Protein backbone atom coordinates (compact mmCIF):
# COMPACT_ATOMS: atom_id res chain seq x y z
CA UNK A 1 0.00 0.00 0.00
CA UNK A 2 1.21 3.50 -0.80
CA UNK A 3 2.15 5.34 2.37
CA UNK A 4 0.01 8.30 3.30
CA UNK A 5 2.29 11.24 3.90
CA UNK A 6 0.84 14.64 4.79
CA UNK A 7 3.14 17.26 3.30
CA UNK A 8 0.85 19.82 1.71
CA UNK A 9 -2.80 20.57 2.40
CA UNK A 10 -3.60 19.69 -1.22
CA UNK A 11 -2.38 16.11 -0.63
CA UNK A 12 -5.79 15.37 0.89
CA UNK A 13 -9.08 15.01 -0.94
CA UNK A 14 -12.29 16.54 0.36
CA UNK A 15 -13.26 13.11 1.67
CA UNK A 16 -10.05 12.98 3.64
CA UNK A 17 -10.70 16.43 5.12
CA UNK A 18 -14.08 15.18 6.26
CA UNK A 19 -12.58 11.98 7.61
CA UNK A 20 -10.09 14.01 9.68
CA UNK A 21 -12.95 16.17 10.98
CA UNK A 22 -14.89 13.06 12.03
CA UNK A 23 -11.85 11.53 13.73
CA UNK A 24 -11.02 14.82 15.47
CA UNK A 25 -14.49 14.83 16.98
CA UNK A 26 -14.02 11.24 18.14
CA UNK A 27 -10.71 12.12 19.80
CA UNK A 28 -12.20 15.16 21.43
CA UNK A 29 -14.80 12.94 23.06
CA UNK A 30 -12.27 10.29 23.94
CA UNK A 31 -8.72 11.64 23.73
CA UNK A 32 -6.91 8.73 25.36
CA UNK A 33 -6.82 5.72 23.10
CA UNK A 34 -3.98 3.23 22.99
CA UNK A 35 -3.78 3.09 19.21
CA UNK A 36 -0.04 3.79 19.10
CA UNK A 37 0.86 1.19 21.70
CA UNK A 38 4.22 -0.35 20.81
CA UNK A 39 4.88 2.29 18.15
CA UNK A 40 7.79 4.70 18.05
CA UNK A 41 7.24 8.14 16.56
CA UNK A 42 10.19 10.30 15.53
CA UNK A 43 9.70 13.97 16.30
CA UNK A 44 12.37 15.81 14.31
CA UNK A 45 12.43 19.55 14.93
CA UNK A 46 15.27 20.99 12.86
CA UNK A 47 14.18 24.39 14.10
CA UNK A 48 12.53 25.07 17.42
CA UNK A 49 8.75 25.42 17.57
CA UNK A 50 7.70 24.66 21.10
CA UNK A 51 4.01 25.18 20.46
CA UNK A 52 3.71 22.80 17.53
CA UNK A 53 6.04 20.23 19.09
CA UNK A 54 4.11 20.11 22.36
CA UNK A 55 0.84 19.74 20.50
CA UNK A 56 2.18 16.81 18.47
CA UNK A 57 3.86 15.18 21.43
CA UNK A 58 0.69 15.49 23.49
CA UNK A 59 -1.29 13.87 20.68
CA UNK A 60 1.24 11.01 20.44
CA UNK A 61 1.25 10.52 24.22
CA UNK A 62 -2.55 10.43 24.38
CA UNK A 63 -2.45 7.71 21.74
CA UNK A 64 0.01 5.70 23.83
CA UNK A 65 2.98 6.08 21.47
CA UNK A 66 6.60 6.66 22.35
CA UNK A 67 8.63 9.56 21.07
CA UNK A 68 12.25 9.77 19.92
CA UNK A 69 13.86 12.78 18.30
CA UNK A 70 15.22 16.22 18.94
CA UNK A 71 13.75 19.64 19.49
CA UNK A 72 16.54 21.70 18.04
CA UNK A 73 19.49 20.84 15.86
CA UNK A 74 22.09 21.97 18.36
CA UNK A 75 21.98 18.62 20.12
CA UNK A 76 21.79 16.40 17.06
CA UNK A 77 24.12 15.04 14.40
CA UNK A 78 22.63 17.61 12.03
CA UNK A 79 24.81 20.24 13.62
CA UNK A 80 27.79 18.10 12.64
CA UNK A 81 26.83 18.60 9.01
CA UNK A 82 24.78 15.48 8.38
CA UNK A 83 22.51 15.88 5.36
CA UNK A 84 18.73 15.73 5.66
CA UNK A 85 18.93 12.71 3.37
CA UNK A 86 21.10 10.74 5.79
CA UNK A 87 19.14 11.77 8.88
CA UNK A 88 15.87 10.63 7.32
CA UNK A 89 17.35 7.37 6.01
CA UNK A 90 18.58 6.54 9.49
CA UNK A 91 15.47 7.61 11.40
CA UNK A 92 13.06 5.84 9.04
CA UNK A 93 14.83 2.61 10.00
CA UNK A 94 14.01 3.23 13.66
CA UNK A 95 10.56 4.77 13.78
CA UNK A 96 7.06 3.99 12.50
CA UNK A 97 6.24 7.60 11.64
CA UNK A 98 8.20 10.82 11.24
CA UNK A 99 6.87 14.20 12.29
CA UNK A 100 9.24 16.89 11.09
CA UNK A 101 9.73 20.61 11.11
CA UNK A 102 12.50 22.16 9.03
CA UNK A 103 13.45 25.72 8.07
CA UNK A 104 13.98 24.90 4.38
CA UNK A 105 11.05 24.87 1.98
CA UNK A 106 10.38 21.55 0.27
CA UNK A 107 12.33 19.64 2.91
CA UNK A 108 9.29 17.64 4.01
CA UNK A 109 8.39 16.55 0.46
CA UNK A 110 11.98 15.46 -0.03
CA UNK A 111 12.04 13.59 3.30
CA UNK A 112 8.85 11.75 2.35
CA UNK A 113 10.51 10.55 -0.84
CA UNK A 114 13.47 9.15 1.07
CA UNK A 115 11.62 7.76 4.05
CA UNK A 116 10.20 4.24 4.12
CA UNK A 117 7.71 5.31 6.83
CA UNK A 118 5.07 8.05 6.50
CA UNK A 119 6.06 11.67 7.06
CA UNK A 120 3.87 14.41 8.54
CA UNK A 121 5.00 17.95 7.78
CA UNK A 122 4.95 20.12 10.89
CA UNK A 123 6.09 23.14 8.88
CA UNK A 124 8.71 23.55 6.14
CA UNK A 125 9.88 27.15 6.14
CA UNK A 126 7.31 29.52 4.69
CA UNK A 127 5.84 26.76 2.56
CA UNK A 128 3.31 24.45 4.23
CA UNK A 129 1.94 23.64 7.65
CA UNK A 130 -1.00 21.36 6.85
CA UNK A 131 -1.82 20.19 10.38
CA UNK A 132 -2.45 23.84 11.32
CA UNK A 133 -4.95 24.08 8.48
CA UNK A 134 -6.76 20.93 9.55
CA UNK A 135 -7.08 22.18 13.11
CA UNK A 136 -8.34 25.52 11.74
CA UNK A 137 -10.95 23.65 9.72
CA UNK A 138 -11.96 21.62 12.74
CA UNK A 139 -12.33 24.85 14.71
CA UNK A 140 -14.55 26.31 11.98
CA UNK A 141 -16.65 23.16 11.81
CA UNK A 142 -17.05 23.03 15.58
CA UNK A 143 -18.10 26.66 15.90
CA UNK A 144 -20.20 26.99 12.76
CA UNK A 145 -21.59 23.47 12.48
CA UNK A 146 -20.51 23.29 8.84
CA UNK A 147 -17.67 24.00 6.44
CA UNK A 148 -20.07 25.17 3.73
CA UNK A 149 -21.13 28.77 3.05
CA UNK A 150 -18.52 30.23 5.38
CA UNK A 151 -17.92 33.97 5.16
CA UNK A 152 -14.34 34.38 6.29
CA UNK A 153 -12.29 37.52 6.82
CA UNK A 154 -8.55 37.04 6.62
CA UNK A 155 -6.62 39.90 8.23
CA UNK A 156 -2.97 40.91 8.42
CA UNK A 157 -0.12 39.36 6.47
CA UNK A 158 -1.87 37.68 3.56
CA UNK A 159 1.22 37.67 1.39
CA UNK A 160 3.60 35.50 3.38
CA UNK A 161 1.13 33.89 5.76
CA UNK A 162 1.18 30.24 4.81
CA UNK A 163 -1.75 29.46 7.13
CA UNK A 164 -4.15 31.73 5.23
CA UNK A 165 -3.06 30.32 1.87
CA UNK A 166 -3.61 26.73 2.96
CA UNK A 167 -6.92 27.53 4.59
CA UNK A 168 -8.06 29.28 1.41
CA UNK A 169 -7.19 26.19 -0.64
CA UNK A 170 -8.96 23.85 1.78
CA UNK A 171 -12.16 25.90 2.23
CA UNK A 172 -12.39 26.24 -1.55
CA UNK A 173 -13.27 22.54 -1.68
CA UNK A 174 -16.52 23.27 0.18
CA UNK A 175 -19.80 24.90 -0.85
CA UNK A 176 -19.81 28.62 -1.61
CA UNK A 177 -17.25 30.15 0.73
CA UNK A 178 -16.86 33.94 0.62
CA UNK A 179 -13.38 35.31 1.23
CA UNK A 180 -12.66 38.81 2.47
CA UNK A 181 -9.08 40.00 2.52
CA UNK A 182 -7.90 42.84 4.74
CA UNK A 183 -4.21 43.59 4.46
CA UNK A 184 -1.73 46.44 4.14
CA UNK A 185 -0.75 47.16 0.56
CA UNK A 186 2.61 45.42 0.84
CA UNK A 187 1.11 42.24 2.27
CA UNK A 188 -1.88 41.60 0.04
CA UNK A 189 -3.08 38.17 -1.04
CA UNK A 190 -0.86 37.01 -3.91
CA UNK A 191 -2.29 37.10 -7.42
CA UNK A 192 -2.01 33.31 -7.88
CA UNK A 193 -4.57 32.68 -5.10
CA UNK A 194 -6.96 35.27 -6.46
CA UNK A 195 -6.71 33.67 -9.90
CA UNK A 196 -7.37 30.30 -8.31
CA UNK A 197 -10.58 31.62 -6.73
CA UNK A 198 -11.67 33.30 -9.96
CA UNK A 199 -11.20 30.07 -11.87
CA UNK A 200 -13.30 28.20 -9.34
CA UNK A 201 -15.98 30.91 -9.43
CA UNK A 202 -15.53 31.66 -5.74
CA UNK A 203 -16.34 35.16 -4.51
CA UNK A 204 -13.71 37.27 -2.78
CA UNK A 205 -13.40 40.90 -1.77
CA UNK A 206 -10.45 43.04 -0.85
CA UNK A 207 -10.80 45.78 1.72
CA UNK A 208 -8.22 48.40 2.52
CA UNK A 209 -9.64 49.11 5.96
CA UNK A 210 -10.42 47.04 8.99
CA UNK A 211 -13.84 48.42 10.05
CA UNK A 212 -17.62 47.74 10.21
CA UNK A 213 -17.34 45.52 7.17
CA UNK A 214 -16.64 42.63 9.56
CA UNK A 215 -20.31 42.62 10.59
CA UNK A 216 -20.86 40.02 7.86
CA UNK A 217 -18.19 37.65 9.11
CA UNK A 218 -18.67 34.10 10.36
CA UNK A 219 -14.94 33.76 10.95
CA UNK A 220 -12.23 36.38 11.39
CA UNK A 221 -8.83 34.83 10.87
CA UNK A 222 -6.15 37.12 12.29
CA UNK A 223 -2.43 36.83 11.48
CA UNK A 224 0.70 38.56 12.63
CA UNK A 225 2.09 41.50 10.68
CA UNK A 226 5.83 41.14 11.08
CA UNK A 227 8.20 44.05 10.79
CA UNK A 228 10.77 42.08 8.79
CA UNK A 229 8.25 41.61 5.96
CA UNK A 230 8.42 45.29 5.06
CA UNK A 231 11.06 46.63 2.71
CA UNK A 232 10.45 50.10 4.11
CA UNK A 233 10.33 50.44 7.94
CA UNK A 234 8.20 53.59 7.60
CA UNK A 235 5.51 51.51 5.88
CA UNK A 236 5.51 49.15 8.82
CA UNK A 237 5.14 52.00 11.29
CA UNK A 238 2.19 53.27 9.27
CA UNK A 239 0.26 50.01 9.43
CA UNK A 240 1.40 48.39 12.67
CA UNK A 241 -1.54 49.78 14.62
CA UNK A 242 -4.09 49.72 11.82
CA UNK A 243 -4.78 46.00 11.65
CA UNK A 244 -5.54 45.45 15.30
CA UNK A 245 -8.76 43.84 16.45
CA UNK A 246 -10.30 45.51 19.51
CA UNK A 247 -13.33 44.46 21.49
CA UNK A 248 -15.39 47.54 20.57
CA UNK A 249 -15.15 46.50 16.89
CA UNK A 250 -17.14 43.35 17.67
CA UNK A 251 -20.24 45.27 18.78
CA UNK A 252 -22.37 44.71 15.68
CA UNK A 253 -20.97 41.39 14.55
CA UNK A 254 -22.93 38.18 14.01
CA UNK A 255 -23.62 36.01 17.08
CA UNK A 256 -21.96 33.00 15.46
CA UNK A 257 -18.77 34.93 14.70
CA UNK A 258 -15.58 33.39 16.06
CA UNK A 259 -12.08 34.83 15.98
CA UNK A 260 -9.22 32.55 15.06
CA UNK A 261 -5.47 33.10 15.18
CA UNK A 262 -2.70 30.54 14.59
CA UNK A 263 -0.79 32.00 17.59
CA UNK A 264 1.51 33.28 18.90
CA UNK A 265 0.04 36.76 18.62
CA UNK A 266 1.94 39.98 19.11
CA UNK A 267 -0.45 42.93 19.34
CA UNK A 268 -2.90 42.25 16.49
CA UNK A 269 -5.63 41.08 18.86
CA UNK A 270 -6.02 43.42 21.78
CA UNK A 271 -6.21 41.75 25.19
CA UNK A 272 -9.68 43.19 25.69
CA UNK A 273 -10.98 40.74 23.08
CA UNK A 274 -9.94 37.72 25.16
CA UNK A 275 -12.95 37.93 27.47
CA UNK A 276 -15.39 38.13 24.56
CA UNK A 277 -17.19 34.84 23.82
CA UNK A 278 -16.30 35.31 20.20
CA UNK A 279 -12.59 34.92 20.96
CA UNK A 280 -11.75 31.35 20.04
CA UNK A 281 -7.97 31.25 19.58
CA UNK A 282 -7.12 29.42 22.79
CA UNK A 283 -9.70 26.69 22.16
CA UNK A 284 -8.42 26.58 18.60
CA UNK A 285 -4.98 25.63 19.92
CA UNK A 286 -6.57 22.95 22.10
CA UNK A 287 -8.33 21.52 19.03
CA UNK A 288 -4.87 21.03 17.57
CA UNK A 289 -4.23 18.03 19.78
CA UNK A 290 -7.42 16.27 18.59
CA UNK A 291 -6.77 17.14 14.96
CA UNK A 292 -3.21 15.79 15.25
CA UNK A 293 -4.43 12.58 16.88
CA UNK A 294 -6.78 12.25 13.91
CA UNK A 295 -4.05 12.95 11.36
CA UNK A 296 -1.62 10.49 12.95
CA UNK A 297 -4.15 7.65 13.09
CA UNK A 298 -5.29 8.36 9.53
CA UNK A 299 -1.70 8.46 8.28
CA UNK A 300 -0.87 5.17 9.94
CA UNK A 301 -4.14 3.47 8.93
CA UNK A 302 -5.04 2.79 12.55
CA UNK A 303 -8.71 3.73 12.19
CA UNK B 1 18.73 32.75 -59.96
CA UNK B 2 22.27 33.49 -60.98
CA UNK B 3 24.84 30.85 -60.28
CA UNK B 4 27.08 32.89 -57.96
CA UNK B 5 24.15 33.90 -55.74
CA UNK B 6 23.08 30.30 -55.54
CA UNK B 7 26.60 29.39 -54.51
CA UNK B 8 26.69 32.06 -51.86
CA UNK B 9 23.39 30.88 -50.36
CA UNK B 10 24.62 27.35 -50.36
CA UNK B 11 27.73 28.38 -48.45
CA UNK B 12 25.65 30.17 -45.87
CA UNK B 13 23.75 27.00 -45.08
CA UNK B 14 26.60 24.61 -45.79
CA UNK B 15 25.27 21.12 -45.53
CA UNK B 16 26.34 18.34 -43.23
CA UNK B 17 26.27 14.72 -44.25
CA UNK B 18 24.91 13.19 -41.07
CA UNK B 19 23.88 14.90 -37.87
CA UNK B 20 21.55 17.49 -36.47
CA UNK B 21 20.74 21.04 -37.42
CA UNK B 22 19.23 23.16 -34.69
CA UNK B 23 17.52 26.14 -36.21
CA UNK B 24 15.47 29.06 -34.87
CA UNK B 25 17.47 29.61 -31.73
CA UNK B 26 17.10 33.13 -30.40
CA UNK B 27 20.50 34.69 -31.16
CA UNK B 28 20.91 35.77 -27.55
CA UNK B 29 20.55 32.17 -26.39
CA UNK B 30 23.09 30.64 -28.75
CA UNK B 31 26.00 30.36 -26.37
CA UNK B 32 23.76 29.09 -23.59
CA UNK B 33 22.48 26.38 -25.90
CA UNK B 34 26.02 25.41 -26.80
CA UNK B 35 26.93 25.17 -23.15
CA UNK B 36 23.81 23.29 -22.06
CA UNK B 37 24.25 20.72 -24.77
CA UNK B 38 27.92 20.38 -23.91
CA UNK B 39 28.86 21.20 -27.49
CA UNK B 40 31.95 22.99 -26.23
CA UNK B 41 33.22 19.67 -24.90
CA UNK B 42 32.65 17.25 -27.77
CA UNK B 43 34.92 16.47 -30.70
CA UNK B 44 32.26 16.48 -33.43
CA UNK B 45 32.46 19.00 -36.22
CA UNK B 46 30.24 21.93 -35.38
CA UNK B 47 29.39 25.02 -37.36
CA UNK B 48 27.18 27.76 -36.18
CA UNK B 49 25.89 31.06 -37.39
CA UNK B 50 24.32 33.83 -35.44
CA UNK B 51 22.58 37.17 -35.96
CA UNK B 52 20.87 35.76 -39.03
CA UNK B 53 17.65 37.43 -40.08
CA UNK B 54 14.51 35.80 -38.83
CA UNK B 55 10.97 37.00 -39.35
CA UNK B 56 9.90 35.35 -36.13
CA UNK B 57 12.80 35.96 -33.77
CA UNK B 58 14.42 39.08 -35.18
CA UNK B 59 17.92 37.66 -34.93
CA UNK B 60 18.32 33.94 -34.90
CA UNK B 61 21.14 31.46 -34.60
CA UNK B 62 21.69 28.06 -36.12
CA UNK B 63 23.92 25.19 -35.03
CA UNK B 64 24.95 22.20 -37.10
CA UNK B 65 26.50 19.23 -35.40
CA UNK B 66 27.91 16.43 -37.50
CA UNK B 67 27.34 12.83 -36.46
CA UNK B 68 25.30 13.79 -33.44
CA UNK B 69 21.73 12.77 -32.70
CA UNK B 70 20.22 14.16 -29.54
CA UNK B 71 18.38 12.15 -26.94
CA UNK B 72 15.01 13.30 -25.59
CA UNK B 73 16.31 14.66 -22.31
CA UNK B 74 18.94 16.67 -24.15
CA UNK B 75 16.17 18.17 -26.26
CA UNK B 76 14.23 19.08 -23.11
CA UNK B 77 17.20 21.16 -22.10
CA UNK B 78 17.04 23.13 -25.33
CA UNK B 79 13.29 23.59 -25.05
CA UNK B 80 13.58 25.49 -21.82
CA UNK B 81 16.00 28.04 -23.20
CA UNK B 82 15.14 28.11 -26.91
CA UNK B 83 11.45 27.26 -27.07
CA UNK B 84 11.17 28.03 -30.80
CA UNK B 85 14.07 25.81 -31.84
CA UNK B 86 13.54 23.33 -34.64
CA UNK B 87 15.69 20.28 -35.20
CA UNK B 88 16.45 18.76 -38.56
CA UNK B 89 17.88 15.27 -38.45
CA UNK B 90 20.18 14.76 -41.42
CA UNK B 91 21.19 11.47 -42.97
CA UNK B 92 23.26 11.42 -46.13
CA UNK B 93 22.56 15.13 -46.80
CA UNK B 94 18.82 14.61 -46.60
CA UNK B 95 16.48 15.80 -43.90
CA UNK B 96 14.98 12.55 -42.64
CA UNK B 97 13.15 13.95 -39.67
CA UNK B 98 12.03 17.33 -38.37
CA UNK B 99 11.46 17.85 -34.73
CA UNK B 100 9.82 20.75 -32.99
CA UNK B 101 11.16 21.36 -29.56
CA UNK B 102 8.41 21.29 -27.00
CA UNK B 103 8.61 22.00 -23.32
CA UNK B 104 7.49 18.89 -21.47
CA UNK B 105 4.84 18.99 -18.74
CA UNK B 106 7.35 17.93 -16.13
CA UNK B 107 11.01 18.85 -16.11
CA UNK B 108 13.49 16.74 -14.20
CA UNK B 109 16.86 18.23 -13.36
CA UNK B 110 18.10 20.88 -15.84
CA UNK B 111 16.72 24.02 -14.19
CA UNK B 112 17.39 25.47 -10.76
CA UNK B 113 14.65 26.59 -8.39
CA UNK B 114 14.85 30.37 -7.93
CA UNK B 115 14.00 30.11 -4.23
CA UNK B 116 17.21 30.30 -2.17
CA UNK B 117 15.38 28.68 0.78
CA UNK B 118 14.38 25.67 -1.32
CA UNK B 119 15.83 22.35 -0.17
CA UNK B 120 17.06 21.71 -3.74
CA UNK B 121 19.42 24.68 -3.42
CA UNK B 122 20.76 23.48 -0.10
CA UNK B 123 21.25 19.77 -0.55
CA UNK B 124 22.36 17.59 -3.47
CA UNK B 125 18.93 16.92 -4.99
CA UNK B 126 17.79 16.65 -8.58
CA UNK B 127 15.15 19.31 -9.18
CA UNK B 128 11.68 18.59 -10.50
CA UNK B 129 9.21 21.10 -11.88
CA UNK B 130 5.66 21.00 -13.08
CA UNK B 131 5.33 23.28 -16.10
CA UNK B 132 2.28 25.39 -15.33
CA UNK B 133 2.72 27.68 -18.33
CA UNK B 134 4.80 27.28 -21.49
CA UNK B 135 4.57 30.80 -22.87
CA UNK B 136 5.97 32.48 -20.86
CA UNK B 137 7.60 29.58 -19.10
CA UNK B 138 6.48 29.16 -15.47
CA UNK B 139 7.83 26.27 -13.46
CA UNK B 140 6.34 25.11 -10.16
CA UNK B 141 8.89 23.46 -7.92
CA UNK B 142 7.83 19.97 -6.84
CA UNK B 143 9.52 20.57 -3.49
CA UNK B 144 9.03 24.14 -2.26
CA UNK B 145 5.96 24.76 -4.50
CA UNK B 146 7.27 28.20 -5.49
CA UNK B 147 7.01 29.34 -9.09
CA UNK B 148 10.11 30.13 -11.12
CA UNK B 149 9.31 32.56 -13.95
CA UNK B 150 10.85 32.77 -17.40
CA UNK B 151 13.49 35.38 -16.57
CA UNK B 152 14.45 33.66 -13.31
CA UNK B 153 15.33 30.36 -14.95
CA UNK B 154 18.90 29.27 -14.42
CA UNK B 155 20.23 26.08 -15.87
CA UNK B 156 21.85 23.68 -13.42
ZN1 LIG C 1 12.00 24.88 -4.96
PDB file of N, CA and C in Angstrom, chain B residues 9-49:
ATOM      1  N   UNK B   9      24.438  31.383 -51.256  1.00  0.00           N
ATOM      2  CA  UNK B   9      23.393  30.877 -50.363  1.00  0.00           C
ATOM      3  C   UNK B   9      23.760  29.500 -49.836  1.00  0.00           C
ATOM      4  N   UNK B  10      24.277  28.709 -50.734  1.00  0.00           N
ATOM      5  CA  UNK B  10      24.622  27.354 -50.362  1.00  0.00           C
ATOM      6  C   UNK B  10      25.702  27.368 -49.273  1.00  0.00           C
ATOM      7  N   UNK B  11      26.650  28.267 -49.443  1.00  0.00           N
ATOM      8  CA  UNK B  11      27.726  28.378 -48.455  1.00  0.00           C
ATOM      9  C   UNK B  11      27.181  28.768 -47.081  1.00  0.00           C
ATOM     10  N   UNK B  12      26.237  29.692 -47.112  1.00  0.00           N
ATOM     11  CA  UNK B  12      25.647  30.173 -45.867  1.00  0.00           C
ATOM     12  C   UNK B  12      24.986  29.041 -45.068  1.00  0.00           C
ATOM     13  N   UNK B  13      24.408  28.113 -45.769  1.00  0.00           N
ATOM     14  CA  UNK B  13      23.753  26.995 -45.084  1.00  0.00           C
ATOM     15  C   UNK B  13      24.487  25.691 -45.376  1.00  0.00           C
ATOM     16  N   UNK B  14      25.784  25.746 -45.361  1.00  0.00           N
ATOM     17  CA  UNK B  14      26.601  24.613 -45.785  1.00  0.00           C
ATOM     18  C   UNK B  14      26.107  23.318 -45.140  1.00  0.00           C
ATOM     19  N   UNK B  15      25.934  22.345 -45.956  1.00  0.00           N
ATOM     20  CA  UNK B  15      25.273  21.119 -45.527  1.00  0.00           C
ATOM     21  C   UNK B  15      26.193  20.222 -44.719  1.00  0.00           C
ATOM     22  N   UNK B  16      25.576  19.396 -43.875  1.00  0.00           N
ATOM     23  CA  UNK B  16      26.344  18.343 -43.229  1.00  0.00           C
ATOM     24  C   UNK B  16      25.828  17.018 -43.760  1.00  0.00           C
ATOM     25  N   UNK B  17      26.673  16.006 -43.684  1.00  0.00           N
ATOM     26  CA  UNK B  17      26.273  14.716 -44.252  1.00  0.00           C
ATOM     27  C   UNK B  17      25.301  14.001 -43.302  1.00  0.00           C
ATOM     28  N   UNK B  18      25.763  13.797 -42.086  1.00  0.00           N
ATOM     29  CA  UNK B  18      24.907  13.187 -41.067  1.00  0.00           C
ATOM     30  C   UNK B  18      24.974  14.037 -39.803  1.00  0.00           C
ATOM     31  N   UNK B  19      23.853  14.141 -39.126  1.00  0.00           N
ATOM     32  CA  UNK B  19      23.877  14.898 -37.870  1.00  0.00           C
ATOM     33  C   UNK B  19      22.600  15.659 -37.639  1.00  0.00           C
ATOM     34  N   UNK B  20      22.734  16.739 -36.880  1.00  0.00           N
ATOM     35  CA  UNK B  20      21.546  17.490 -36.469  1.00  0.00           C
ATOM     36  C   UNK B  20      21.756  18.978 -36.713  1.00  0.00           C
ATOM     37  N   UNK B  21      20.735  19.588 -37.268  1.00  0.00           N
ATOM     38  CA  UNK B  21      20.737  21.039 -37.420  1.00  0.00           C
ATOM     39  C   UNK B  21      19.708  21.602 -36.441  1.00  0.00           C
ATOM     40  N   UNK B  22      20.168  22.504 -35.619  1.00  0.00           N
ATOM     41  CA  UNK B  22      19.233  23.159 -34.690  1.00  0.00           C
ATOM     42  C   UNK B  22      19.035  24.581 -35.183  1.00  0.00           C
ATOM     43  N   UNK B  23      17.828  24.844 -35.608  1.00  0.00           N
ATOM     44  CA  UNK B  23      17.516  26.143 -36.207  1.00  0.00           C
ATOM     45  C   UNK B  23      16.568  26.919 -35.291  1.00  0.00           C
ATOM     46  N   UNK B  24      16.416  28.194 -35.607  1.00  0.00           N
ATOM     47  CA  UNK B  24      15.472  29.056 -34.873  1.00  0.00           C
ATOM     48  C   UNK B  24      15.795  29.178 -33.386  1.00  0.00           C
ATOM     49  N   UNK B  25      17.066  29.293 -33.104  1.00  0.00           N
ATOM     50  CA  UNK B  25      17.468  29.614 -31.734  1.00  0.00           C
ATOM     51  C   UNK B  25      17.523  31.132 -31.654  1.00  0.00           C
ATOM     52  N   UNK B  26      16.947  31.697 -30.623  1.00  0.00           N
ATOM     53  CA  UNK B  26      17.095  33.133 -30.401  1.00  0.00           C
ATOM     54  C   UNK B  26      18.585  33.445 -30.290  1.00  0.00           C
ATOM     55  N   UNK B  27      19.056  34.415 -31.092  1.00  0.00           N
ATOM     56  CA  UNK B  27      20.496  34.687 -31.163  1.00  0.00           C
ATOM     57  C   UNK B  27      21.117  34.884 -29.778  1.00  0.00           C
ATOM     58  N   UNK B  28      20.372  35.511 -28.892  1.00  0.00           N
ATOM     59  CA  UNK B  28      20.908  35.767 -27.549  1.00  0.00           C
ATOM     60  C   UNK B  28      21.127  34.487 -26.750  1.00  0.00           C
ATOM     61  N   UNK B  29      20.458  33.423 -27.156  1.00  0.00           N
ATOM     62  CA  UNK B  29      20.551  32.175 -26.391  1.00  0.00           C
ATOM     63  C   UNK B  29      21.587  31.208 -26.953  1.00  0.00           C
ATOM     64  N   UNK B  30      22.201  31.584 -28.066  1.00  0.00           N
ATOM     65  CA  UNK B  30      23.093  30.642 -28.753  1.00  0.00           C
ATOM     66  C   UNK B  30      24.156  30.036 -27.841  1.00  0.00           C
ATOM     67  N   UNK B  31      24.874  30.894 -27.148  1.00  0.00           N
ATOM     68  CA  UNK B  31      25.998  30.361 -26.370  1.00  0.00           C
ATOM     69  C   UNK B  31      25.520  29.554 -25.156  1.00  0.00           C
ATOM     70  N   UNK B  32      24.351  29.910 -24.660  1.00  0.00           N
ATOM     71  CA  UNK B  32      23.760  29.093 -23.585  1.00  0.00           C
ATOM     72  C   UNK B  32      23.426  27.701 -24.117  1.00  0.00           C
ATOM     73  N   UNK B  33      22.845  27.672 -25.308  1.00  0.00           N
ATOM     74  CA  UNK B  33      22.475  26.381 -25.896  1.00  0.00           C
ATOM     75  C   UNK B  33      23.725  25.516 -26.090  1.00  0.00           C
ATOM     76  N   UNK B  34      24.770  26.144 -26.582  1.00  0.00           N
ATOM     77  CA  UNK B  34      26.023  25.413 -26.800  1.00  0.00           C
ATOM     78  C   UNK B  34      26.530  24.819 -25.487  1.00  0.00           C
ATOM     79  N   UNK B  35      26.432  25.623 -24.454  1.00  0.00           N
ATOM     80  CA  UNK B  35      26.934  25.175 -23.151  1.00  0.00           C
ATOM     81  C   UNK B  35      26.051  24.066 -22.567  1.00  0.00           C
ATOM     82  N   UNK B  36      24.738  24.278 -22.626  1.00  0.00           N
ATOM     83  CA  UNK B  36      23.809  23.291 -22.060  1.00  0.00           C
ATOM     84  C   UNK B  36      23.959  21.939 -22.738  1.00  0.00           C
ATOM     85  N   UNK B  37      24.135  21.979 -24.051  1.00  0.00           N
ATOM     86  CA  UNK B  37      24.245  20.717 -24.773  1.00  0.00           C
ATOM     87  C   UNK B  37      25.653  20.127 -24.682  1.00  0.00           C
ATOM     88  N   UNK B  38      26.536  20.862 -24.062  1.00  0.00           N
ATOM     89  CA  UNK B  38      27.915  20.381 -23.914  1.00  0.00           C
ATOM     90  C   UNK B  38      28.668  20.362 -25.228  1.00  0.00           C
ATOM     91  N   UNK B  39      28.228  21.208 -26.162  1.00  0.00           N
ATOM     92  CA  UNK B  39      28.862  21.196 -27.490  1.00  0.00           C
ATOM     93  C   UNK B  39      30.286  21.741 -27.445  1.00  0.00           C
ATOM     94  N   UNK B  40      30.587  22.464 -26.383  1.00  0.00           N
ATOM     95  CA  UNK B  40      31.949  22.991 -26.233  1.00  0.00           C
ATOM     96  C   UNK B  40      32.901  21.911 -25.730  1.00  0.00           C
ATOM     97  N   UNK B  41      32.357  20.715 -25.459  1.00  0.00           N
ATOM     98  CA  UNK B  41      33.215  19.669 -24.898  1.00  0.00           C
ATOM     99  C   UNK B  41      33.320  18.437 -25.797  1.00  0.00           C
ATOM    100  N   UNK B  42      32.602  18.448 -26.926  1.00  0.00           N
ATOM    101  CA  UNK B  42      32.645  17.253 -27.770  1.00  0.00           C
ATOM    102  C   UNK B  42      33.558  17.477 -28.972  1.00  0.00           C
ATOM    103  N   UNK B  43      33.938  16.382 -29.622  1.00  0.00           N
ATOM    104  CA  UNK B  43      34.918  16.471 -30.700  1.00  0.00           C
ATOM    105  C   UNK B  43      34.258  16.536 -32.088  1.00  0.00           C
ATOM    106  N   UNK B  44      32.945  16.441 -32.132  1.00  0.00           N
ATOM    107  CA  UNK B  44      32.256  16.475 -33.431  1.00  0.00           C
ATOM    108  C   UNK B  44      32.506  17.802 -34.144  1.00  0.00           C
ATOM    109  N   UNK B  45      32.360  17.755 -35.457  1.00  0.00           N
ATOM    110  CA  UNK B  45      32.456  18.997 -36.221  1.00  0.00           C
ATOM    111  C   UNK B  45      31.192  19.819 -36.010  1.00  0.00           C
ATOM    112  N   UNK B  46      31.404  21.065 -35.631  1.00  0.00           N
ATOM    113  CA  UNK B  46      30.245  21.927 -35.377  1.00  0.00           C
ATOM    114  C   UNK B  46      30.422  23.233 -36.134  1.00  0.00           C
ATOM    115  N   UNK B  47      29.366  23.664 -36.808  1.00  0.00           N
ATOM    116  CA  UNK B  47      29.392  25.019 -37.361  1.00  0.00           C
ATOM    117  C   UNK B  47      28.182  25.749 -36.805  1.00  0.00           C
ATOM    118  N   UNK B  48      28.359  27.014 -36.562  1.00  0.00           N
ATOM    119  CA  UNK B  48      27.182  27.764 -36.177  1.00  0.00           C
ATOM    120  C   UNK B  48      27.201  29.159 -36.798  1.00  0.00           C
ATOM    121  N   UNK B  49      26.016  29.691 -36.902  1.00  0.00           N
ATOM    122  CA  UNK B  49      25.887  31.061 -37.386  1.00  0.00           C
ATOM    123  C   UNK B  49      24.973  31.801 -36.448  1.00  0.00           C
TER     124      UNK B  49
END
